[in-house]
Coordinates of C-alpha atoms and ligand atoms in Angstrom, one line a residue:
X1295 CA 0.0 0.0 0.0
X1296 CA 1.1 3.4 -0.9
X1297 CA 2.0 5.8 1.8
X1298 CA -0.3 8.2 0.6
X1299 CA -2.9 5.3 0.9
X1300 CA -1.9 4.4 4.4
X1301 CA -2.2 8.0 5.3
X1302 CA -6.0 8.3 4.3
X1303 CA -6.6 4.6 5.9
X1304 CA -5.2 5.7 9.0
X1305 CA -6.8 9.0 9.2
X1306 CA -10.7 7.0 8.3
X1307 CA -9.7 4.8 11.6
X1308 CA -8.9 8.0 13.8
X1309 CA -12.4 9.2 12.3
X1310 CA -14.2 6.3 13.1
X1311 CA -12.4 6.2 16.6
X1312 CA -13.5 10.0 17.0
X1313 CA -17.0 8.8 15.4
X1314 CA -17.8 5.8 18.1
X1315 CA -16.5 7.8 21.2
X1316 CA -18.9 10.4 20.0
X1317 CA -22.2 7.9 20.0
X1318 CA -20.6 6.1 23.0
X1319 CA -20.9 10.0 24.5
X1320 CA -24.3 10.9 23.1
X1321 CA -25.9 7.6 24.7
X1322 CA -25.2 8.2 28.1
X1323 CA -27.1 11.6 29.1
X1324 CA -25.0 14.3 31.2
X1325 CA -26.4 16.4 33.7
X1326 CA -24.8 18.8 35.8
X1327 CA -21.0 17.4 36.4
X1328 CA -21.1 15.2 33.6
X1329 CA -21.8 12.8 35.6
X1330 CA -24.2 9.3 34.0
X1331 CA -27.8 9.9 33.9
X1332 CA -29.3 7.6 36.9
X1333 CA -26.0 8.2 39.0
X1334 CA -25.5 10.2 41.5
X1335 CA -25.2 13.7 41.6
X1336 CA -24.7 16.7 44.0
X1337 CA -28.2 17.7 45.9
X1338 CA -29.2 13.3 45.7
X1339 CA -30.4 11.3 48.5
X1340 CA -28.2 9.4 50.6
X1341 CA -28.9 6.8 52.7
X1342 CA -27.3 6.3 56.0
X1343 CA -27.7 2.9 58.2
X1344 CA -26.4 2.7 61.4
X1345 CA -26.5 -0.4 63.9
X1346 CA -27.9 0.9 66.9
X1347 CA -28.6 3.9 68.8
X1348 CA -27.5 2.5 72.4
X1349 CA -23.8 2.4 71.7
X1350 CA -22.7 6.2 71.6
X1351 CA -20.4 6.4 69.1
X1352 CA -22.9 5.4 66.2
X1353 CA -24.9 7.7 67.6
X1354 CA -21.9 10.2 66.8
X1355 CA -21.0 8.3 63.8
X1356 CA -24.3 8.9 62.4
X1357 CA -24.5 12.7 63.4
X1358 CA -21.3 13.6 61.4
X1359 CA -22.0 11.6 58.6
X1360 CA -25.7 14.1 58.1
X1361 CA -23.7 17.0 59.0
X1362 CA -21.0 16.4 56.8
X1363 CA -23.3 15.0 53.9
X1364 CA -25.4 18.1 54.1
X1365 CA -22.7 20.6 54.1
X1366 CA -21.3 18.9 51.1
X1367 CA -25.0 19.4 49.5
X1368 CA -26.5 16.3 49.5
X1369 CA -30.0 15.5 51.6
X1370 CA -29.4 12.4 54.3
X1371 CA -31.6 9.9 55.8
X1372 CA -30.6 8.2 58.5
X1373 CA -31.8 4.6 60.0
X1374 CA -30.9 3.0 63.0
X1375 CA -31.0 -1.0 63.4
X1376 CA -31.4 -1.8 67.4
X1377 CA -28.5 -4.2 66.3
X1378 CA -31.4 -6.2 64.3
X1379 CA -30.2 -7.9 61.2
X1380 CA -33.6 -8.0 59.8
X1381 CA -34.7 -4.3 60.9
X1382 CA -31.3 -3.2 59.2
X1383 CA -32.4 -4.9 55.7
X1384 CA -35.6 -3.2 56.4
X1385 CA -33.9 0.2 56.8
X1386 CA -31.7 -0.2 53.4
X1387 CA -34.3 -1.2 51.2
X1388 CA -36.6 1.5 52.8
X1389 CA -33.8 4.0 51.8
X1390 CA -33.5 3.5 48.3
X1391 CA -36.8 3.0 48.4
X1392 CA -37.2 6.9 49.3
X1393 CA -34.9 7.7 46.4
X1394 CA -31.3 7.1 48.1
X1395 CA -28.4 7.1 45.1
X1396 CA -26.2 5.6 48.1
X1397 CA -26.2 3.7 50.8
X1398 CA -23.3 4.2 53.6
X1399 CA -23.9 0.9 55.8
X1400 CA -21.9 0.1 59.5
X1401 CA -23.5 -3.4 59.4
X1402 CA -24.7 -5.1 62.4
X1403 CA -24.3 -8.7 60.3
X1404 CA -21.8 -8.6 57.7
X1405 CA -22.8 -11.4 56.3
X1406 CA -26.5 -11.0 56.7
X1407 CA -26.6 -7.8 55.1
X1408 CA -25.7 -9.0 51.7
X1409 CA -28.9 -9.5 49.7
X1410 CA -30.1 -5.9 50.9
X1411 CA -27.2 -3.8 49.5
X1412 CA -27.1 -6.5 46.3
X1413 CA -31.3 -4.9 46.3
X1414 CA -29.6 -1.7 46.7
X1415 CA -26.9 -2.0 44.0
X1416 CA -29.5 -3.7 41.7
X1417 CA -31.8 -0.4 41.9
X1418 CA -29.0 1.8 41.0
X1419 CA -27.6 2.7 44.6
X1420 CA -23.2 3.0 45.3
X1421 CA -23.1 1.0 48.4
X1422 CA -20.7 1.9 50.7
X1423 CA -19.5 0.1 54.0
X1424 CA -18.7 1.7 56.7
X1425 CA -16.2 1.1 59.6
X1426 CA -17.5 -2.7 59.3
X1427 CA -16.8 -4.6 56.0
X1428 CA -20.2 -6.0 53.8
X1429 CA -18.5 -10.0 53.5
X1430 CA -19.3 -12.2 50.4
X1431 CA -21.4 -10.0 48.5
X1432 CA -20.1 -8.4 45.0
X1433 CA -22.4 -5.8 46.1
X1434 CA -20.1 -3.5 48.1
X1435 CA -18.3 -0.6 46.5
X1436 CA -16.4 1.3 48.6
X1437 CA -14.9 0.3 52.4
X1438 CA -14.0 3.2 54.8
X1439 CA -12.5 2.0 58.7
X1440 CA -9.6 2.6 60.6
X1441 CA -6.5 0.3 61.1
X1442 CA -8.0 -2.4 62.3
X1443 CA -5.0 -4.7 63.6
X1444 CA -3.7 -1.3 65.0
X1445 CA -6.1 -1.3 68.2
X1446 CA -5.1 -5.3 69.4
X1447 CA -1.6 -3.7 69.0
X1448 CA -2.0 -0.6 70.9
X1449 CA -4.0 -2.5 73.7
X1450 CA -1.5 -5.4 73.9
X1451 CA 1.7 -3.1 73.7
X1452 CA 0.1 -1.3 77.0
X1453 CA -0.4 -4.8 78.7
X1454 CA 3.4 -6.1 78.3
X1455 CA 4.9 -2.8 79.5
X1456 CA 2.7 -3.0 82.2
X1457 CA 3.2 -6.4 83.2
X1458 CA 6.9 -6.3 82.7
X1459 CA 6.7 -9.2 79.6
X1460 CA 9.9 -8.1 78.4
X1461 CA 11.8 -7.8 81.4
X1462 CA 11.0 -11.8 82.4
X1463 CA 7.1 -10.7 84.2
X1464 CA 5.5 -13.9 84.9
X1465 CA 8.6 -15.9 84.2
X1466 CA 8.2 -17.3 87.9
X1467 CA 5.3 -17.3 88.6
X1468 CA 2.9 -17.5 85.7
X1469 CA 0.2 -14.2 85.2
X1470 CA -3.4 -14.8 84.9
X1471 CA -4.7 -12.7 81.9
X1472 CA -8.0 -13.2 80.9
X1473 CA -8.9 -12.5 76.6
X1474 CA -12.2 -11.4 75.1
X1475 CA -12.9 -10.7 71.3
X1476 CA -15.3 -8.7 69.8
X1477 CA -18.7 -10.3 68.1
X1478 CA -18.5 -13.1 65.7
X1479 CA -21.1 -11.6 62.8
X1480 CA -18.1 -8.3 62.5
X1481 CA -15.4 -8.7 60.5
X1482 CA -13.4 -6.3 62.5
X1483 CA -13.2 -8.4 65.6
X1484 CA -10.7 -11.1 63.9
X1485 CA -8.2 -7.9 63.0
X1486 CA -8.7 -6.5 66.2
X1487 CA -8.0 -9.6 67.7
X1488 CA -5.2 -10.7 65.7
X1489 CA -3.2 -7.7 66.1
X1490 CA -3.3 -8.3 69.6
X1491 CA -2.8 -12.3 69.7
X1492 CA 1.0 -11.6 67.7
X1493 CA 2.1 -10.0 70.6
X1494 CA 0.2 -11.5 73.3
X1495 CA 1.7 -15.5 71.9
X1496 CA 5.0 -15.6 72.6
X1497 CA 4.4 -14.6 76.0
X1498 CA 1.9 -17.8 76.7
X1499 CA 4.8 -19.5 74.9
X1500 CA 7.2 -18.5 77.1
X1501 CA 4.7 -19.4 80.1
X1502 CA 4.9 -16.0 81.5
X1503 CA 0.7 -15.4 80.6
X1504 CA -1.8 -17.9 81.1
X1505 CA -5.7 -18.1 81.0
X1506 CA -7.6 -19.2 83.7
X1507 CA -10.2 -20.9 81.7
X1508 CA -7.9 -22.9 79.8
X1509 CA -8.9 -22.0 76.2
X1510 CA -6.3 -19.4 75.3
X1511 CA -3.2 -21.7 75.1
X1512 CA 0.2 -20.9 73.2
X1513 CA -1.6 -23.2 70.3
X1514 CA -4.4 -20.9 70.5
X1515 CA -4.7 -19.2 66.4
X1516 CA -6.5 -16.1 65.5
X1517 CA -8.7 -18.7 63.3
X1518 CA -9.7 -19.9 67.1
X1519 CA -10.8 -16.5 67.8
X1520 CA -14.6 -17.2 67.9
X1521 CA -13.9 -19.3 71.3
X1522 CA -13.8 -16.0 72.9
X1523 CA -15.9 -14.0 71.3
X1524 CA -18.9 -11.8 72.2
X1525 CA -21.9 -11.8 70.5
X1526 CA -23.2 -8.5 69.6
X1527 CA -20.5 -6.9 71.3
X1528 CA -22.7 -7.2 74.3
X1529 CA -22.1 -6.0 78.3
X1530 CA -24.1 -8.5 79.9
X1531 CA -22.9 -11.2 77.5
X1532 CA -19.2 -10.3 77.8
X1533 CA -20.5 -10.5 81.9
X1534 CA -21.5 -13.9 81.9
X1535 CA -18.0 -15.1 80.0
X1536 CA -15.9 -13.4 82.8
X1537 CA -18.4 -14.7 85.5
X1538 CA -17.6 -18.1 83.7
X1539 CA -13.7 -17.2 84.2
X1540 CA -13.5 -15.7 87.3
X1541 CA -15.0 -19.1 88.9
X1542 CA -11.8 -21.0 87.5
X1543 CA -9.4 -18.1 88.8
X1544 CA -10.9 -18.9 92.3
X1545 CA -8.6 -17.0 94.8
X1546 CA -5.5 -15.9 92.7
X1547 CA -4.2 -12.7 91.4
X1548 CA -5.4 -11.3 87.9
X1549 CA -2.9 -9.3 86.2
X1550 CA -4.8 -8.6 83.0
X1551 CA -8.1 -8.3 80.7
X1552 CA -7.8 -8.1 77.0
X1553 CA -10.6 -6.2 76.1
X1554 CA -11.4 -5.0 72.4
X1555 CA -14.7 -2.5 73.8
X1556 CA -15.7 -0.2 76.6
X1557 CA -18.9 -1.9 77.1
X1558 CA -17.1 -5.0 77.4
X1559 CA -14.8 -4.3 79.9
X1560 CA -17.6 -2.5 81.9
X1561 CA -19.3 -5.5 81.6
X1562 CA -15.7 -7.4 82.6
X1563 CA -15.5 -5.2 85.7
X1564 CA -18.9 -5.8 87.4
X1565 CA -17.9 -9.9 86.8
X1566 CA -14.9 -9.1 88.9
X1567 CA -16.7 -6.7 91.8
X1568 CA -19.3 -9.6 92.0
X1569 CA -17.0 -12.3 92.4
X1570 CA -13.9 -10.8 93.8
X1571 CA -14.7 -8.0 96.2
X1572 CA -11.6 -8.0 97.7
X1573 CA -10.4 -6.6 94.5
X1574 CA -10.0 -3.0 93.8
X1575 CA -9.0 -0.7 91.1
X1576 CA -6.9 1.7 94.2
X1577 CA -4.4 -0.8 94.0
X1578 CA -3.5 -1.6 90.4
X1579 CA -1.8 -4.7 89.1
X1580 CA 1.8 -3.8 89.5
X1581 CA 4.7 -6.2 88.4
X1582 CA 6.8 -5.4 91.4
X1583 CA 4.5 -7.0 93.8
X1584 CA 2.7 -9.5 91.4
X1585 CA 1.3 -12.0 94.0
X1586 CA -1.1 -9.0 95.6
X1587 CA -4.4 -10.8 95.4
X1588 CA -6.4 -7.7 95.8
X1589 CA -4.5 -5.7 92.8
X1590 CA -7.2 -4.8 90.6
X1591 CA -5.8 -6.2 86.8
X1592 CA -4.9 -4.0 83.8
X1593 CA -8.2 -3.6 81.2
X1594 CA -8.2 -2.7 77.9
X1595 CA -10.8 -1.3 75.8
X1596 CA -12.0 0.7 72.6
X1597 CA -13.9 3.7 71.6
X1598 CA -13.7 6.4 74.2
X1599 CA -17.0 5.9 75.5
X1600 CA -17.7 8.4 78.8
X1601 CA -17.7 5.2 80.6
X1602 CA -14.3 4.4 80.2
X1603 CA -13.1 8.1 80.6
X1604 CA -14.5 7.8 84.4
X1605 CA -12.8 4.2 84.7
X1606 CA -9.7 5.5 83.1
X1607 CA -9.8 8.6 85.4
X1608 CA -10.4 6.7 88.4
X1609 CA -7.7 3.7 87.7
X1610 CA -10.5 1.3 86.7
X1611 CA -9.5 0.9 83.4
X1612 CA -6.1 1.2 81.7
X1613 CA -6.4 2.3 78.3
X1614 CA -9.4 3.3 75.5
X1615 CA -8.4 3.2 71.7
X1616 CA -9.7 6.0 70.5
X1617 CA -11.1 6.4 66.7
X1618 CA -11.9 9.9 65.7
X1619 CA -14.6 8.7 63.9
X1620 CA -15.2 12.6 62.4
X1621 CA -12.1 11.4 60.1
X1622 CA -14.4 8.4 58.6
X1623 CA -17.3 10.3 58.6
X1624 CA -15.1 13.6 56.0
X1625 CA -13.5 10.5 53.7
X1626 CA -16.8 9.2 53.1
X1627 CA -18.2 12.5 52.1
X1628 CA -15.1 12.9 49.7
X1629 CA -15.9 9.6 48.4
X1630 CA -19.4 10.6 47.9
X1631 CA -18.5 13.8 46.6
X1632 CA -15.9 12.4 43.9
X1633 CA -18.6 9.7 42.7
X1634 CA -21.2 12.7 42.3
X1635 CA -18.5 14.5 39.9
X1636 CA -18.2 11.7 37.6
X1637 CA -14.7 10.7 39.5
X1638 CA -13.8 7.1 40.5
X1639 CA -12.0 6.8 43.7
X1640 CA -8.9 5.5 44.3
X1641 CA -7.3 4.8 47.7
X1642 CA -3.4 4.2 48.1
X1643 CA -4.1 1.5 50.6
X1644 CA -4.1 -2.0 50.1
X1645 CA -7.9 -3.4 49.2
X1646 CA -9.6 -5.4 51.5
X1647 CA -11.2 -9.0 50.9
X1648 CA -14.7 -9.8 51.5
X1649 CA -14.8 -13.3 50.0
X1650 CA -16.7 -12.1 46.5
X1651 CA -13.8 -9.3 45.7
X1652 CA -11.3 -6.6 46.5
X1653 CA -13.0 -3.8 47.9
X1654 CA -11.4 -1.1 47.8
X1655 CA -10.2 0.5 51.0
X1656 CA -9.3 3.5 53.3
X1657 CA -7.9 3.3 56.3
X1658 CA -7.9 6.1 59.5
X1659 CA -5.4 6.3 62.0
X1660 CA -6.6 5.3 66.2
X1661 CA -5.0 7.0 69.0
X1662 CA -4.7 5.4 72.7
X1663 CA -5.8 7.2 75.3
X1664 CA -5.0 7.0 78.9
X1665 CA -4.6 9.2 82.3
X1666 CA -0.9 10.6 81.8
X1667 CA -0.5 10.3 78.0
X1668 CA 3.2 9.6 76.8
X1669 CA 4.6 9.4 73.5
X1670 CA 2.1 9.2 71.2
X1671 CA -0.8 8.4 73.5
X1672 CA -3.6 11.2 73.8
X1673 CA -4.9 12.4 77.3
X1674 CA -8.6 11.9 77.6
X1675 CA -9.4 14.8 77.2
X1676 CA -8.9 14.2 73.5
X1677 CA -12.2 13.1 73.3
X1678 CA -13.6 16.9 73.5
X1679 CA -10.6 18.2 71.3
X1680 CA -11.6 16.1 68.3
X1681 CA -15.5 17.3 68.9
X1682 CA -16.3 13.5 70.2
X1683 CA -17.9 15.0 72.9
X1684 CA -18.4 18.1 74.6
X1685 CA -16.7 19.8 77.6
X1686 CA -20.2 19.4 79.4
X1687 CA -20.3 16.2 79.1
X1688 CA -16.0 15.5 79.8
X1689 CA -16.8 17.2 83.1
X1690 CA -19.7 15.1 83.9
X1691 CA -17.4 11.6 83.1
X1692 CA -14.8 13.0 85.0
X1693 CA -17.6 13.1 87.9
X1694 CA -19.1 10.1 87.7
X1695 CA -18.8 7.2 89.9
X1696 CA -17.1 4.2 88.3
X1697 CA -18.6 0.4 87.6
X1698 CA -22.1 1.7 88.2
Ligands
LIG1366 C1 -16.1 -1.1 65.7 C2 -15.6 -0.7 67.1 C3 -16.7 -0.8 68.1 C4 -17.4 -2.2 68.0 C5 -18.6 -2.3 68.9 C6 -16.6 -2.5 65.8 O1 -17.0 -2.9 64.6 O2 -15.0 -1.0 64.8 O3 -15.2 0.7 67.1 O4 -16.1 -0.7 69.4 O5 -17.7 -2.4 66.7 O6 -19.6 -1.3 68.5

């Protein structure tokens, strides 16, 4: 073929590229942004589900996700499960019902919440998980959440320096430490779990940590981490499995509770009031004198709640990993926003698997807070400088009495 020839060949494809690109253009409708017809836009509906009302920080969750949504100008609806499985499908199909182009979902099931954001995604809806991954479902575009591994890390790093792990505590006589996970329907409590269980091993390994109970061994996995799990993430549940474990400790010292939630550890601490009153959180576990039977033991937690700021500031409880959940609540509005201007999303951080696919994933940083912050640990009065809470209320926690 001629050059000349080639020439006018190759310019007819470029044409015909130019040509189909066009119709490809034409077929899909722009408003506003140019964004797809049917997609969502600036000024749409978004649907908001939260698990329940009586923990506080969906409560807060929910709050900055309206007020965020709204000042980014979208309208919000906002649904609240009482940690229902069922009532949660309810709420999701009810929002896309009412017209919602998204659905932002901090599942109570994981797994059960599947075939209502698949309805979602079939009617048109971007579903996006929130703080809780949506498991075995293609249905799930977007996951938002913190480090997860990061808060078993933070709370066991605080139990071996306060135990003296690395120093030999326990090597003589063995420590009692007693470990809880969070609720076997939520994906986080395995991560949670396992960042703590990395560090934790070695030391039931070395023999310096046992559990009372018997069922955290050094062959213990994090695969085994149902054993200890508690459902719903509840008190009264998590009450019973200490009562359960403080009847096999009988008479000797406690030097530790891994606890991955506030309202488990409060739920922890009335166990050990009940069944040990000789214990008391004015004389905390300390590894110079580790045979003290009344030395009230070191307790972990998560979330900040204004119950653990009281135990915290009265000794009761050691530590709280904080989430500044306003951080989740601002990357899911940018997510929402991006989407509503024709953008697709990308995160730097490694995608997360539900079983059906690689969700993509953002992660937020946790601080730990405690009494007498060093390092990098926040006082607890952190809570109030991240807008968590308000000074009011700080005051009123400081206040109150503790394991009430
Ligand atoms: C959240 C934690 C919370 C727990 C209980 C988890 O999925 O990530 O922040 O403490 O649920 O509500």
């Amino acid at each position: 073929m001629k050059i000349s020839k080639l020439i006018k060949k190759a310019g007819f494809m470029i044409a015909g590229v130019t040509l189909l690109s066009g119709l490809a253009a034409c077929s899909s409708t722009t408003r506003g942004g140019g964004a797809t017809e049917g997609a969502l836009q600036e000024g749409d509906l978004i649907g908001i589900s939260m698990p329940t009302k009586a923990d506080q920080r969906w409560n807060v969750d929910g709050g900055n996700l309206v007020k965020e949504l709204e000042a980014a100008g979208f309208k919000t609806k906002l649904a609240y499960a009482n940690n229902s499985p069922s009532q949660q499908s309810t709420d999701i199909n009810n929002l896309v019902s009412a017209g919602a182009k998204a659905v932002v979902v901090a599942s109570v099931d994981g797994t059960a919440v599947g075939p209502a954001v698949q309805q979602a995604k079939d009617g048109g809806a971007t579903v996006i998980a929130y703080d809780r991954l949506i498991m075995n479902t293609e249905a799930v575009d977007y996951y938002v959440t913190f480090d997860l591994e990061r808060t078993g890390i933070l709370e066991a790093e605080t139990i071996i320096r306060r135990l003296d792990l690395e120093n030999g505590g326990g090597k003589d006589i063995p420590y009692n430490i007693a470990l809880f996970a969070g609720s076997d329907d939520d994906n986080n409590a395995p991560y949670f779990f396992k960042g703590a269980w990395d560090l934790l091993q070695p030391y039931f390994e070395s023999g310096q940590l046992v559990d009372p109970s018997g069922i955290v061994t050094k062959d213990f996995t994090v695969e085994d981490w149902k054993k200890i799990s508690v459902h719903a993430w509840d008190q009264s549940q998590a009450q019973k499995q200490m009562d359960a474990i403080m009847t096999k400790l009988g008479d000797q010292p406690l030097a530790a509770v891994l606890s991955p939630y506030d309202a488990i550890s409060l739920g922890v601490m009335k166990s050990i009031k009940n069944a040990r009153p000789d214990m008391t959180p004015s004389i905390p576990f300390d590894a110079k004198n580790p045979t003290n039977k009344s030395a009230w033991p070191i307790i972990t937690g998560q979330d900040g709640m204004d119950i653990a700021i009281t135990n915290i500031y009265y000794g009761a409880q050691e530590q709280t990993v904080f989430k500044d959940v306003s951080l989740l609540a601002k990357q899911t509005t940018t997510l929402i926003k991006e989407i509503s201007e024709g953008k697709t999303p990308s995160s730097d951080k490694k995608p997360m698997n539900n079983g059906k696919k690689d969700v993509p994933t953002w992660l937020m940083q946790s601080d730990e807070l405690v009494k007498e912050p060093t390092g990098d640990q926040k006082g607890l009065d952190y809570v109030v400088e991240t807008g968590f809470i308000t000074e009011d209320q700080y005051q009123k926690d400081i206040k109150a009495p503790i394991i009430e």
